[in-house]
Tab-separated table of N, CA and C in Angstrom:
chain	number	residue	atom	x	y	z
E	1185	MET	N	-33.056	55.210	27.191
E	1185	MET	CA	-32.500	55.529	25.820
E	1185	MET	C	-32.704	54.251	24.988
E	1186	ASP	N	-33.338	54.364	23.834
E	1186	ASP	CA	-33.633	53.228	22.965
E	1186	ASP	C	-32.400	52.938	22.126
E	1187	THR	N	-32.345	51.665	21.670
E	1187	THR	CA	-31.238	51.247	20.813
E	1187	THR	C	-31.844	50.729	19.480
E	1188	VAL	N	-31.276	51.195	18.407
E	1188	VAL	CA	-31.689	50.748	17.078
E	1188	VAL	C	-30.542	49.954	16.582
E	1189	THR	N	-30.922	48.780	16.034
E	1189	THR	CA	-29.884	48.009	15.489
E	1189	THR	C	-30.072	47.922	13.953
E	1190	THR	N	-28.957	47.698	13.280
E	1190	THR	CA	-28.952	47.636	11.802
E	1190	THR	C	-29.585	46.313	11.353
E	1191	ARG	N	-30.588	46.353	10.404
E	1191	ARG	CA	-31.132	45.130	9.960
E	1191	ARG	C	-31.232	45.147	8.457
E	1192	LYS	N	-31.680	44.121	7.818
E	1192	LYS	CA	-31.874	44.149	6.327
E	1192	LYS	C	-32.972	45.044	5.900
E	1193	ILE	N	-32.753	46.327	5.973
E	1193	ILE	CA	-33.739	47.359	5.522
E	1193	ILE	C	-32.972	48.307	4.735
E	1194	SER	N	-33.696	49.076	3.918
E	1194	SER	CA	-33.055	50.124	3.098
E	1194	SER	C	-32.638	51.303	3.964
E	1195	PHE	N	-31.703	52.054	3.426
E	1195	PHE	CA	-31.208	53.184	4.120
E	1195	PHE	C	-32.161	54.178	4.490
E	1196	GLN	N	-33.149	54.470	3.541
E	1196	GLN	CA	-34.138	55.495	3.831
E	1196	GLN	C	-35.057	54.998	4.987
E	1197	HIS	N	-35.433	53.728	4.982
E	1197	HIS	CA	-36.236	53.239	6.074
E	1197	HIS	C	-35.595	53.255	7.439
E	1198	GLU	N	-34.283	53.039	7.408
E	1198	GLU	CA	-33.526	53.101	8.689
E	1198	GLU	C	-33.453	54.532	9.151
E	1199	LEU	N	-33.284	55.520	8.262
E	1199	LEU	CA	-33.279	56.871	8.727
E	1199	LEU	C	-34.619	57.263	9.301
E	1200	HIS	N	-35.695	56.793	8.651
E	1200	HIS	CA	-37.103	57.137	9.202
E	1200	HIS	C	-37.203	56.479	10.596
E	1201	GLU	N	-36.704	55.330	10.783
E	1201	GLU	CA	-36.835	54.548	12.062
E	1201	GLU	C	-36.044	55.351	13.213
E	1202	ILE	N	-34.867	55.858	12.849
E	1202	ILE	CA	-34.078	56.515	13.748
E	1202	ILE	C	-34.840	57.841	14.135
E	1203	HIS	N	-35.399	58.597	13.248
E	1203	HIS	CA	-36.037	59.874	13.610
E	1203	HIS	C	-37.305	59.553	14.352
E	1204	THR	N	-37.992	58.506	14.279
E	1204	THR	CA	-39.205	58.255	15.075
E	1204	THR	C	-38.824	57.781	16.491
E	1205	VAL	N	-37.637	57.280	16.712
E	1205	VAL	CA	-37.316	56.845	18.029
E	1205	VAL	C	-36.962	57.972	18.888
E	1206	GLY	N	-36.347	59.002	18.486
E	1206	GLY	CA	-36.097	60.190	19.263
E	1206	GLY	C	-34.700	60.754	18.920
E	1207	THR	N	-34.331	61.867	19.537
E	1207	THR	CA	-33.094	62.491	19.247
E	1207	THR	C	-31.958	61.881	19.986
E	1208	GLU	N	-32.145	61.447	21.252
E	1208	GLU	CA	-31.045	60.873	22.021
E	1208	GLU	C	-31.173	59.328	21.900
E	1209	LEU	N	-30.252	58.740	21.168
E	1209	LEU	CA	-30.229	57.353	21.075
E	1209	LEU	C	-28.801	56.894	20.714
E	1210	SER	N	-28.640	55.654	20.884
E	1210	SER	CA	-27.310	55.010	20.520
E	1210	SER	C	-27.646	54.037	19.400
E	1211	VAL	N	-26.813	54.061	18.419
E	1211	VAL	CA	-26.928	53.148	17.272
E	1211	VAL	C	-25.980	52.028	17.385
E	1212	THR	N	-26.550	50.832	17.388
E	1212	THR	CA	-25.593	49.706	17.489
E	1212	THR	C	-25.468	49.075	16.166
E	1213	VAL	N	-24.200	49.117	15.637
E	1213	VAL	CA	-23.925	48.513	14.301
E	1213	VAL	C	-22.810	47.513	14.451
E	1214	THR	N	-23.068	46.291	14.013
E	1214	THR	CA	-22.011	45.262	14.196
E	1214	THR	C	-21.058	45.228	13.032
E	1215	ALA	N	-21.463	45.569	11.863
E	1215	ALA	CA	-20.525	45.543	10.711
E	1215	ALA	C	-19.930	46.894	10.486
E	1216	LYS	N	-18.847	47.007	9.681
E	1216	LYS	CA	-18.283	48.250	9.364
E	1216	LYS	C	-19.126	49.087	8.526
E	1217	ALA	N	-19.986	48.567	7.637
E	1217	ALA	CA	-20.861	49.328	6.837
E	1217	ALA	C	-22.329	48.987	7.216
E	1218	SER	N	-22.858	47.876	6.906
E	1218	SER	CA	-24.145	47.367	7.345
E	1218	SER	C	-24.269	45.874	7.075
E	1219	VAL	N	-25.303	45.360	7.464
E	1219	VAL	CA	-25.569	43.913	7.206
E	1219	VAL	C	-25.909	43.683	5.781
E	1220	VAL	N	-26.524	44.651	5.120
E	1220	VAL	CA	-26.812	44.451	3.709
E	1220	VAL	C	-25.597	44.873	2.903
E	1221	ARG	N	-25.315	44.011	1.999
E	1221	ARG	CA	-24.004	44.290	1.185
E	1221	ARG	C	-24.093	45.601	0.514
E	1222	GLU	N	-22.946	46.224	0.606
E	1222	GLU	CA	-22.794	47.606	-0.044
E	1222	GLU	C	-23.771	48.619	0.304
E	1223	TRP	N	-24.452	48.593	1.428
E	1223	TRP	CA	-25.364	49.581	1.812
E	1223	TRP	C	-24.761	50.118	3.152
E	1224	LEU	N	-24.554	51.419	3.262
E	1224	LEU	CA	-24.088	52.126	4.365
E	1224	LEU	C	-24.994	52.248	5.442
E	1225	SER	N	-24.585	52.257	6.724
E	1225	SER	CA	-25.502	52.501	7.798
E	1225	SER	C	-25.740	54.004	7.883
E	1226	SER	N	-26.488	54.397	8.839
E	1226	SER	CA	-26.944	55.862	8.950
E	1226	SER	C	-25.813	56.781	9.106
E	1227	ARG	N	-25.964	58.065	8.734
E	1227	ARG	CA	-25.052	59.076	8.866
E	1227	ARG	C	-24.813	59.415	10.300
E	1228	LEU	N	-25.785	59.171	11.149
E	1228	LEU	CA	-25.642	59.418	12.483
E	1228	LEU	C	-24.544	58.524	13.093
E	1229	TYR	N	-24.506	57.271	12.712
E	1229	TYR	CA	-23.507	56.405	13.180
E	1229	TYR	C	-22.107	56.848	12.745
E	1230	PHE	N	-21.911	57.424	11.532
E	1230	PHE	CA	-20.704	57.888	11.078
E	1230	PHE	C	-20.230	59.230	11.862
E	1231	ARG	N	-21.270	59.988	12.172
E	1231	ARG	CA	-20.935	61.229	13.105
E	1231	ARG	C	-20.409	60.756	14.417
E	1232	GLN	N	-20.994	59.685	14.912
E	1232	GLN	CA	-20.509	59.175	16.210
E	1232	GLN	C	-19.044	58.579	16.121
E	1233	GLN	N	-18.815	58.001	15.003
E	1233	GLN	CA	-17.466	57.386	14.730
E	1233	GLN	C	-16.480	58.571	14.615
E	1234	TYR	N	-16.852	59.649	14.052
E	1234	TYR	CA	-16.029	60.883	13.791
E	1234	TYR	C	-14.825	60.610	12.894
E	1235	VAL	N	-14.120	59.586	13.138
E	1235	VAL	CA	-12.946	59.330	12.248
E	1235	VAL	C	-12.964	57.940	11.754
E	1236	ARG	N	-12.689	57.789	10.422
E	1236	ARG	CA	-12.613	56.405	9.828
E	1236	ARG	C	-11.165	56.120	9.577
E	1237	ARG	N	-10.695	54.889	9.589
E	1237	ARG	CA	-9.306	54.499	9.415
E	1237	ARG	C	-9.195	53.483	8.307
E	1238	LYS	N	-8.164	53.551	7.570
E	1238	LYS	CA	-7.968	52.585	6.470
E	1238	LYS	C	-6.476	52.346	6.396
E	1239	ARG	N	-6.090	51.056	6.076
E	1239	ARG	CA	-4.673	50.728	5.810
E	1239	ARG	C	-4.330	51.079	4.467
E	1240	LEU	N	-3.134	51.714	4.283
E	1240	LEU	CA	-2.656	52.236	2.985
E	1240	LEU	C	-1.194	51.649	2.785
E	1241	VAL	N	-0.826	51.587	1.547
E	1241	VAL	CA	0.561	51.081	1.209
E	1241	VAL	C	1.126	52.111	0.203
E	1242	CYS	N	2.485	52.373	0.408
E	1242	CYS	CA	3.197	53.285	-0.478
E	1242	CYS	C	3.723	52.405	-1.677
E	1243	ASN	N	3.527	52.852	-2.899
E	1243	ASN	CA	3.930	52.085	-4.068
E	1243	ASN	C	5.426	52.149	-4.272
E	1244	ARG	N	6.099	53.099	-3.676
E	1244	ARG	CA	7.582	53.226	-3.779
E	1244	ARG	C	8.415	52.538	-2.742
E	1245	CYS	N	8.024	52.745	-1.448
E	1245	CYS	CA	8.888	52.126	-0.356
E	1245	CYS	C	8.148	50.923	0.294
E	1246	ASN	N	6.981	50.567	-0.129
E	1246	ASN	CA	6.079	49.485	0.279
E	1246	ASN	C	5.853	49.493	1.783
E	1247	GLU	N	5.984	50.599	2.392
E	1247	GLU	CA	5.575	50.724	3.859
E	1247	GLU	C	4.052	50.791	3.914
E	1248	ARG	N	3.543	50.242	5.013
E	1248	ARG	CA	2.128	50.190	5.213
E	1248	ARG	C	1.833	51.048	6.494
E	1249	PHE	N	0.775	51.787	6.446
E	1249	PHE	CA	0.304	52.520	7.577
E	1249	PHE	C	-1.140	52.916	7.512
E	1250	GLU	N	-1.675	53.497	8.578
E	1250	GLU	CA	-3.030	53.817	8.573
E	1250	GLU	C	-3.325	55.329	8.366
E	1251	MET	N	-4.403	55.686	7.729
E	1251	MET	CA	-4.820	57.029	7.433
E	1251	MET	C	-6.137	57.307	8.161
E	1252	GLU	N	-6.339	58.459	8.768
E	1252	GLU	CA	-7.581	58.754	9.406
E	1252	GLU	C	-8.292	59.822	8.585
E	1253	ILE	N	-9.612	59.760	8.602
E	1253	ILE	CA	-10.397	60.719	7.879
E	1253	ILE	C	-11.437	61.235	8.779
E	1254	ASP	N	-11.667	62.521	8.815
E	1254	ASP	CA	-12.733	63.246	9.561
E	1254	ASP	C	-13.921	63.133	8.499
E	1255	VAL	N	-14.950	62.452	8.937
E	1255	VAL	CA	-16.047	62.138	8.116
E	1255	VAL	C	-16.832	63.476	7.740
E	1256	GLU	N	-17.183	64.169	8.640
E	1256	GLU	CA	-17.939	65.462	8.390
E	1256	GLU	C	-17.241	66.475	7.407
E	1257	SER	N	-15.980	66.718	7.656
E	1257	SER	CA	-15.232	67.661	6.866
E	1257	SER	C	-14.981	67.085	5.491
E	1258	LYS	N	-14.738	65.845	5.328
E	1258	LYS	CA	-14.503	65.268	3.963
E	1258	LYS	C	-15.834	65.163	3.216
E	1259	LEU	N	-16.833	64.944	3.920
E	1259	LEU	CA	-18.195	64.872	3.199
E	1259	LEU	C	-18.541	66.185	2.759
E	1260	GLY	N	-18.224	67.228	3.570
E	1260	GLY	CA	-18.607	68.622	3.052
E	1260	GLY	C	-17.792	68.994	1.891
E	1261	GLU	N	-16.484	68.613	1.853
E	1261	GLU	CA	-15.634	68.851	0.583
E	1261	GLU	C	-16.183	68.131	-0.574
E	1262	LEU	N	-16.654	66.933	-0.441
E	1262	LEU	CA	-17.178	66.134	-1.521
E	1262	LEU	C	-18.432	66.770	-2.005
E	1263	LEU	N	-19.284	67.142	-1.109
E	1263	LEU	CA	-20.610	67.765	-1.549
E	1263	LEU	C	-20.390	69.096	-2.326
E	1264	LYS	N	-19.423	69.915	-1.845
E	1264	LYS	CA	-19.141	71.170	-2.537
E	1264	LYS	C	-18.669	70.806	-3.977
E	1265	PHE	N	-17.746	69.839	-4.151
E	1265	PHE	CA	-17.210	69.452	-5.465
E	1265	PHE	C	-18.315	68.984	-6.353
E	1266	ILE	N	-19.219	68.084	-5.795
E	1266	ILE	CA	-20.333	67.637	-6.608
E	1266	ILE	C	-21.250	68.738	-7.067
E	1267	GLN	N	-21.621	69.633	-6.129
E	1267	GLN	CA	-22.542	70.742	-6.450
E	1267	GLN	C	-21.859	71.634	-7.525
E	1268	LYS	N	-20.573	71.782	-7.533
E	1268	LYS	CA	-19.946	72.680	-8.463
E	1268	LYS	C	-19.871	71.977	-9.808
E	1269	LYS	N	-19.581	70.626	-9.890
E	1269	LYS	CA	-19.315	70.016	-11.150
E	1269	LYS	C	-20.467	69.170	-11.687
E	1270	LYS	N	-21.591	69.016	-10.919
E	1270	LYS	CA	-22.690	68.119	-11.290
E	1270	LYS	C	-23.237	68.335	-12.766
E	1271	GLY	N	-23.468	69.571	-13.119
E	1271	GLY	CA	-24.023	69.902	-14.411
E	1271	GLY	C	-23.018	69.498	-15.465
E	1272	ARG	N	-21.792	69.465	-15.295
E	1272	ARG	CA	-20.863	69.197	-16.385
E	1272	ARG	C	-20.353	67.702	-16.431
E	1273	MET	N	-20.901	66.822	-15.469
E	1273	MET	CA	-20.419	65.518	-15.463
E	1273	MET	C	-21.076	64.534	-16.465
E	1274	HIS	N	-22.275	64.778	-16.722
E	1274	HIS	CA	-23.045	63.964	-17.784
E	1274	HIS	C	-22.776	62.420	-17.517
E	1275	ASP	N	-23.000	62.013	-16.349
E	1275	ASP	CA	-22.906	60.628	-15.910
E	1275	ASP	C	-21.558	60.031	-16.102
E	1276	ARG	N	-20.610	60.845	-16.168
E	1276	ARG	CA	-19.175	60.454	-16.281
E	1276	ARG	C	-18.396	61.125	-15.088
E	1277	ALA	N	-17.513	60.391	-14.427
E	1277	ALA	CA	-16.701	60.835	-13.367
E	1277	ALA	C	-15.621	61.783	-13.928
E	1278	PRO	N	-15.356	62.926	-13.209
E	1278	PRO	CA	-14.254	63.753	-13.550
E	1278	PRO	C	-12.955	62.952	-13.443
E	1279	LYS	N	-11.922	63.530	-14.164
E	1279	LYS	CA	-10.660	62.827	-14.220
E	1279	LYS	C	-10.026	62.686	-12.753
E	1280	VAL	N	-10.209	63.741	-11.963
E	1280	VAL	CA	-9.745	63.650	-10.536
E	1280	VAL	C	-10.326	62.459	-9.749
E	1281	TRP	N	-11.541	61.938	-10.085
E	1281	TRP	CA	-12.085	60.841	-9.456
E	1281	TRP	C	-11.601	59.485	-10.029
E	1282	VAL	N	-11.421	59.458	-11.343
E	1282	VAL	CA	-10.992	58.267	-12.089
E	1282	VAL	C	-9.512	57.981	-11.858
E	1283	GLU	N	-8.721	59.045	-11.814
E	1283	GLU	CA	-7.247	59.002	-11.542
E	1283	GLU	C	-6.977	59.975	-10.372
E	1284	PRO	N	-7.277	59.505	-9.138
E	1284	PRO	CA	-7.195	60.424	-7.980
E	1284	PRO	C	-5.721	60.791	-7.691
E	1285	VAL	N	-5.572	62.015	-7.140
E	1285	VAL	CA	-4.334	62.442	-6.619
E	1285	VAL	C	-4.113	61.695	-5.327
E	1286	LEU	N	-3.119	60.904	-5.180
E	1286	LEU	CA	-2.889	60.073	-3.957
E	1286	LEU	C	-2.158	60.897	-2.891
E	1287	PRO	N	-2.300	60.560	-1.650
E	1287	PRO	CA	-1.596	61.272	-0.519
E	1287	PRO	C	-0.079	61.007	-0.594
E	1288	ARG	N	0.651	61.833	0.124
E	1288	ARG	CA	2.061	61.753	0.350
E	1288	ARG	C	2.414	60.653	1.304
E	1289	CYS	N	3.470	59.889	1.076
E	1289	CYS	CA	3.817	58.806	2.029
E	1289	CYS	C	4.417	59.450	3.293
E	1290	GLN	N	4.051	58.858	4.398
E	1290	GLN	CA	4.550	59.351	5.688
E	1290	GLN	C	6.084	58.910	5.921
E	1291	HIS	N	6.431	57.856	5.230
E	1291	HIS	CA	7.726	57.327	5.493
E	1291	HIS	C	8.800	57.806	4.520
E	1292	CYS	N	8.622	57.790	3.199
E	1292	CYS	CA	9.613	58.192	2.290
E	1292	CYS	C	9.375	59.587	1.796
E	1293	GLY	N	8.167	60.176	2.039
E	1293	GLY	CA	7.908	61.538	1.638
E	1293	GLY	C	7.462	61.766	0.168
E	1294	ARG	N	7.419	60.738	-0.575
E	1294	ARG	CA	7.055	60.872	-2.050
E	1294	ARG	C	5.627	61.217	-2.220
E	1295	GLU	N	5.283	62.194	-3.021
E	1295	GLU	CA	3.987	62.633	-3.338
E	1295	GLU	C	3.277	61.591	-4.278
E	1296	ASN	N	1.938	61.499	-4.245
E	1296	ASN	CA	1.113	60.699	-5.115
E	1296	ASN	C	1.556	59.267	-5.209
E	1297	SER	N	1.869	58.661	-4.056
E	1297	SER	CA	2.346	57.269	-4.025
E	1297	SER	C	1.711	56.307	-3.164
E	1298	VAL	N	0.684	56.809	-2.343
E	1298	VAL	CA	0.060	55.904	-1.362
E	1298	VAL	C	-1.389	55.505	-1.871
E	1299	GLU	N	-1.613	54.187	-1.908
E	1299	GLU	CA	-2.842	53.647	-2.369
E	1299	GLU	C	-3.493	52.851	-1.220
E	1300	PRO	N	-4.875	52.763	-1.248
E	1300	PRO	CA	-5.495	51.925	-0.228
E	1300	PRO	C	-5.166	50.404	-0.482
E	1301	LEU	N	-5.141	49.619	0.507
E	1301	LEU	CA	-4.904	48.191	0.319
E	1301	LEU	C	-6.234	47.486	-0.010
E	1302	ILE	N	-6.500	47.425	-1.260
E	1302	ILE	CA	-7.760	46.842	-1.747
E	1302	ILE	C	-7.532	45.659	-2.776
E	1303	ALA	N	-6.336	45.539	-3.150
E	1303	ALA	CA	-6.064	44.490	-4.237
E	1303	ALA	C	-6.251	43.127	-3.715
E	1304	ASP	N	-5.913	42.828	-2.407
E	1304	ASP	CA	-6.053	41.498	-1.939
E	1304	ASP	C	-7.356	41.381	-1.087
E	1305	THR	N	-8.075	42.474	-1.011
E	1305	THR	CA	-9.276	42.495	-0.139
E	1305	THR	C	-10.429	41.903	-0.950
E	1306	LYS	N	-11.234	41.036	-0.239
E	1306	LYS	CA	-12.393	40.540	-0.881
E	1306	LYS	C	-13.330	41.681	-1.160
E	1307	ARG	N	-13.991	41.529	-2.293
E	1307	ARG	CA	-14.914	42.679	-2.718
E	1307	ARG	C	-15.916	43.040	-1.607
E	1308	LYS	N	-16.436	42.030	-0.927
E	1308	LYS	CA	-17.501	42.329	0.036
E	1308	LYS	C	-16.860	43.044	1.309
E	1309	ASP	N	-15.533	43.047	1.490
E	1309	ASP	CA	-14.959	43.636	2.611
E	1309	ASP	C	-14.288	45.031	2.297
E	1310	ILE	N	-14.540	45.509	1.089
E	1310	ILE	CA	-13.991	46.904	0.759
E	1310	ILE	C	-14.669	47.920	1.605
E	1311	ASN	N	-13.861	48.873	2.133
E	1311	ASN	CA	-14.396	49.959	2.938
E	1311	ASN	C	-14.903	51.049	1.933
E	1312	TRP	N	-15.984	50.959	1.434
E	1312	TRP	CA	-16.547	51.855	0.431
E	1312	TRP	C	-16.585	53.335	0.993
E	1313	LEU	N	-16.927	53.556	2.223
E	1313	LEU	CA	-17.125	54.867	2.810
E	1313	LEU	C	-15.760	55.564	2.794
E	1314	PHE	N	-14.698	54.804	3.229
E	1314	PHE	CA	-13.343	55.416	3.248
E	1314	PHE	C	-12.935	55.862	1.872
E	1315	LEU	N	-13.206	54.959	0.870
E	1315	LEU	CA	-12.773	55.322	-0.477
E	1315	LEU	C	-13.512	56.477	-1.040
E	1316	LEU	N	-14.763	56.649	-0.651
E	1316	LEU	CA	-15.588	57.810	-1.060
E	1316	LEU	C	-15.106	59.027	-0.450
E	1317	LEU	N	-14.944	59.027	0.847
E	1317	LEU	CA	-14.449	60.259	1.505
E	1317	LEU	C	-13.082	60.636	1.245
E	1318	ALA	N	-12.198	59.742	0.865
E	1318	ALA	CA	-10.849	60.022	0.500
E	1318	ALA	C	-10.698	60.376	-0.926
E	1319	GLN	N	-11.873	60.117	-1.610
E	1319	GLN	CA	-11.962	60.314	-3.156
E	1319	GLN	C	-10.923	59.414	-3.827
E	1320	MET	N	-10.926	58.172	-3.445
E	1320	MET	CA	-10.000	57.173	-3.962
E	1320	MET	C	-10.745	56.017	-4.635
E	1321	LEU	N	-11.997	56.144	-4.961
E	1321	LEU	CA	-12.746	55.170	-5.640
E	1321	LEU	C	-12.125	54.756	-7.001
E	1322	GLY	N	-11.356	55.743	-7.569
E	1322	GLY	CA	-10.774	55.418	-8.865
E	1322	GLY	C	-9.592	54.369	-8.742
E	1323	CYS	N	-9.193	54.117	-7.515
E	1323	CYS	CA	-8.178	53.133	-7.323
E	1323	CYS	C	-8.754	51.683	-7.389
E	1324	CYS	N	-10.013	51.555	-7.333
E	1324	CYS	CA	-10.665	50.284	-7.513
E	1324	CYS	C	-10.594	49.821	-8.989
E	1325	THR	N	-10.598	48.441	-9.150
E	1325	THR	CA	-10.653	47.893	-10.438
E	1325	THR	C	-12.050	47.997	-11.008
E	1326	VAL	N	-12.193	47.786	-12.273
E	1326	VAL	CA	-13.472	47.709	-12.905
E	1326	VAL	C	-14.313	46.668	-12.309
E	1327	LYS	N	-13.695	45.501	-12.029
E	1327	LYS	CA	-14.426	44.389	-11.406
E	1327	LYS	C	-15.033	44.698	-10.045
E	1328	GLN	N	-14.223	45.500	-9.296
E	1328	GLN	CA	-14.746	45.863	-7.995
E	1328	GLN	C	-15.816	46.888	-8.067
E	1329	LEU	N	-15.655	47.862	-9.068
E	1329	LEU	CA	-16.821	48.798	-9.215
E	1329	LEU	C	-18.010	48.164	-9.716
E	1330	LYS	N	-17.937	47.156	-10.620
E	1330	LYS	CA	-19.087	46.505	-11.055
E	1330	LYS	C	-19.832	45.681	-9.977
E	1331	TYR	N	-18.974	45.114	-8.995
E	1331	TYR	CA	-19.538	44.506	-7.806
E	1331	TYR	C	-20.324	45.386	-7.010
E	1332	PHE	N	-19.916	46.694	-6.756
E	1332	PHE	CA	-20.635	47.604	-5.973
E	1332	PHE	C	-21.935	47.947	-6.704
E	1333	CYS	N	-21.841	48.299	-7.997
E	1333	CYS	CA	-23.063	48.616	-8.772
E	1333	CYS	C	-23.992	47.442	-8.819
E	1334	LYS	N	-23.524	46.225	-8.842
E	1334	LYS	CA	-24.497	45.067	-8.858
E	1334	LYS	C	-25.339	44.993	-7.551
E	1335	HIS	N	-24.725	45.262	-6.408
E	1335	HIS	CA	-25.361	45.092	-5.131
E	1335	HIS	C	-26.071	46.439	-4.744
E	1336	THR	N	-25.980	47.415	-5.456
E	1336	THR	CA	-26.815	48.624	-5.219
E	1336	THR	C	-27.821	48.840	-6.340
E	1337	ASN	N	-27.960	47.872	-7.219
E	1337	ASN	CA	-28.899	47.938	-8.360
E	1337	ASN	C	-28.656	49.059	-9.315
E	1338	SER	N	-27.436	49.376	-9.556
E	1338	SER	CA	-27.055	50.413	-10.461
E	1338	SER	C	-26.575	49.730	-11.781
E	1339	HIS	N	-26.725	50.564	-12.896
E	1339	HIS	CA	-26.248	49.995	-14.192
E	1339	HIS	C	-24.771	49.725	-14.030
E	1340	ARG	N	-24.274	48.556	-14.465
E	1340	ARG	CA	-22.961	48.229	-14.293
E	1340	ARG	C	-22.105	47.905	-15.539
E	1341	THR	N	-22.532	48.393	-16.688
E	1341	THR	CA	-21.674	48.234	-17.804
E	1341	THR	C	-21.192	49.574	-18.291
E	1342	GLY	N	-20.138	49.625	-19.078
E	1342	GLY	CA	-19.627	50.905	-19.557
E	1342	GLY	C	-18.169	51.057	-19.122
E	1343	ALA	N	-17.721	52.217	-19.494
E	1343	ALA	CA	-16.347	52.543	-19.239
E	1343	ALA	C	-16.057	52.812	-17.707
E	1344	LYS	N	-14.819	52.833	-17.322
E	1344	LYS	CA	-14.531	53.013	-15.829
E	1344	LYS	C	-15.027	54.299	-15.386
E	1345	ASP	N	-14.987	55.385	-16.098
E	1345	ASP	CA	-15.415	56.694	-15.582
E	1345	ASP	C	-16.921	56.658	-15.358
E	1346	ARG	N	-17.755	55.837	-16.145
E	1346	ARG	CA	-19.173	55.796	-15.750
E	1346	ARG	C	-19.307	54.897	-14.535
E	1347	LEU	N	-18.556	53.839	-14.337
E	1347	LEU	CA	-18.700	53.108	-13.130
E	1347	LEU	C	-18.346	53.835	-11.931
E	1348	VAL	N	-17.178	54.610	-11.973
E	1348	VAL	CA	-16.807	55.459	-10.878
E	1348	VAL	C	-17.788	56.447	-10.523
E	1349	TYR	N	-18.474	57.112	-11.607
E	1349	TYR	CA	-19.569	58.074	-11.322
E	1349	TYR	C	-20.722	57.391	-10.631
E	1350	SER	N	-21.102	56.201	-11.051
E	1350	SER	CA	-22.235	55.478	-10.419
E	1350	SER	C	-21.947	55.133	-8.976
E	1351	THR	N	-20.712	54.787	-8.752
E	1351	THR	CA	-20.343	54.414	-7.407
E	1351	THR	C	-20.351	55.652	-6.444
E	1352	TYR	N	-19.798	56.716	-6.883
E	1352	TYR	CA	-19.819	57.951	-6.159
E	1352	TYR	C	-21.300	58.368	-5.794
E	1353	MET	N	-22.061	58.385	-6.823
E	1353	MET	CA	-23.464	58.919	-6.716
E	1353	MET	C	-24.303	57.828	-5.870
E	1354	GLY	N	-24.028	56.616	-6.036
E	1354	GLY	CA	-24.708	55.553	-5.286
E	1354	GLY	C	-24.393	55.713	-3.789
E	1355	LEU	N	-23.132	55.959	-3.382
E	1355	LEU	CA	-22.703	56.089	-2.062
E	1355	LEU	C	-23.297	57.418	-1.426
E	1356	CYS	N	-23.260	58.490	-2.234
E	1356	CYS	CA	-23.812	59.760	-1.800
E	1356	CYS	C	-25.334	59.689	-1.586
E	1357	LYS	N	-25.963	58.882	-2.447
E	1357	LYS	CA	-27.376	58.730	-2.336
E	1357	LYS	C	-27.794	57.945	-1.028
E	1358	GLN	N	-26.916	57.035	-0.694
E	1358	GLN	CA	-27.184	56.331	0.540
E	1358	GLN	C	-26.902	57.187	1.800
E	1359	LEU	N	-25.871	58.025	1.806
E	1359	LEU	CA	-25.485	58.856	2.922
E	1359	LEU	C	-26.466	59.991	3.110
E	1360	LEU	N	-26.899	60.604	1.893
E	1360	LEU	CA	-27.775	61.818	1.997
E	1360	LEU	C	-28.888	61.642	0.953
E	1361	PRO	N	-29.857	60.749	1.296
E	1361	PRO	CA	-30.983	60.521	0.305
E	1361	PRO	C	-31.753	61.827	0.011
E	1362	GLU	N	-31.808	62.700	0.994
E	1362	GLU	CA	-32.616	63.900	0.758
E	1362	GLU	C	-32.014	64.849	-0.306
E	1363	LEU	N	-30.672	64.799	-0.491
E	1363	LEU	CA	-29.968	65.585	-1.479
E	1363	LEU	C	-29.737	64.917	-2.760
E	1364	PHE	N	-29.667	63.561	-2.723
E	1364	PHE	CA	-29.338	62.793	-3.942
E	1364	PHE	C	-30.389	61.837	-4.366
E	1365	GLY	N	-31.611	62.029	-3.962
E	1365	GLY	CA	-32.695	61.069	-4.231
E	1365	GLY	C	-33.033	61.019	-5.672
E	1366	SER	N	-32.795	62.063	-6.502
E	1366	SER	CA	-33.181	61.990	-7.942
E	1366	SER	C	-31.876	61.789	-8.795
E	1367	CYS	N	-30.724	61.618	-8.241
E	1367	CYS	CA	-29.512	61.481	-8.969
E	1367	CYS	C	-29.468	60.092	-9.620
E	1368	SER	N	-28.796	59.906	-10.690
E	1368	SER	CA	-28.599	58.597	-11.322
E	1368	SER	C	-27.300	57.958	-10.842
């Protein structure tokens, strides 16, 4: 069984490399995303992970806890949403992305009160995959979104809804280049 390690290569090249090695392989990834800033590792790696975790905090009771996400089901939901709304977005994120409906707190039970812990996180350590799949990229500040767009060579000026849209599409393009290759 061959091992492929993540290197400073583009996502598309990495996928090509994985397919040429064979179907049964293990992917060794040392970082949570990849060695290249703001570039995700292959989708195969995330299928093997199955569940991604992120620390969250309740705005009301200040309790902290972890939330788990099933990568494949959340990605399927996101793709259905994008396919349904893509024609009407016009390079602007829909309101549900800019102002996401937040989960219910496990401790106090209040709805729409739990946010990811990203305020004190260094921009290079933000878990972009979790925020994409939980559809919480709207919780990021404009500065954090501009940072992502800078490191993925996306246009990074404009209103927050345009930055959120660019971030969603940039992450989707990395995960599924065959579906989002021509998206802006």
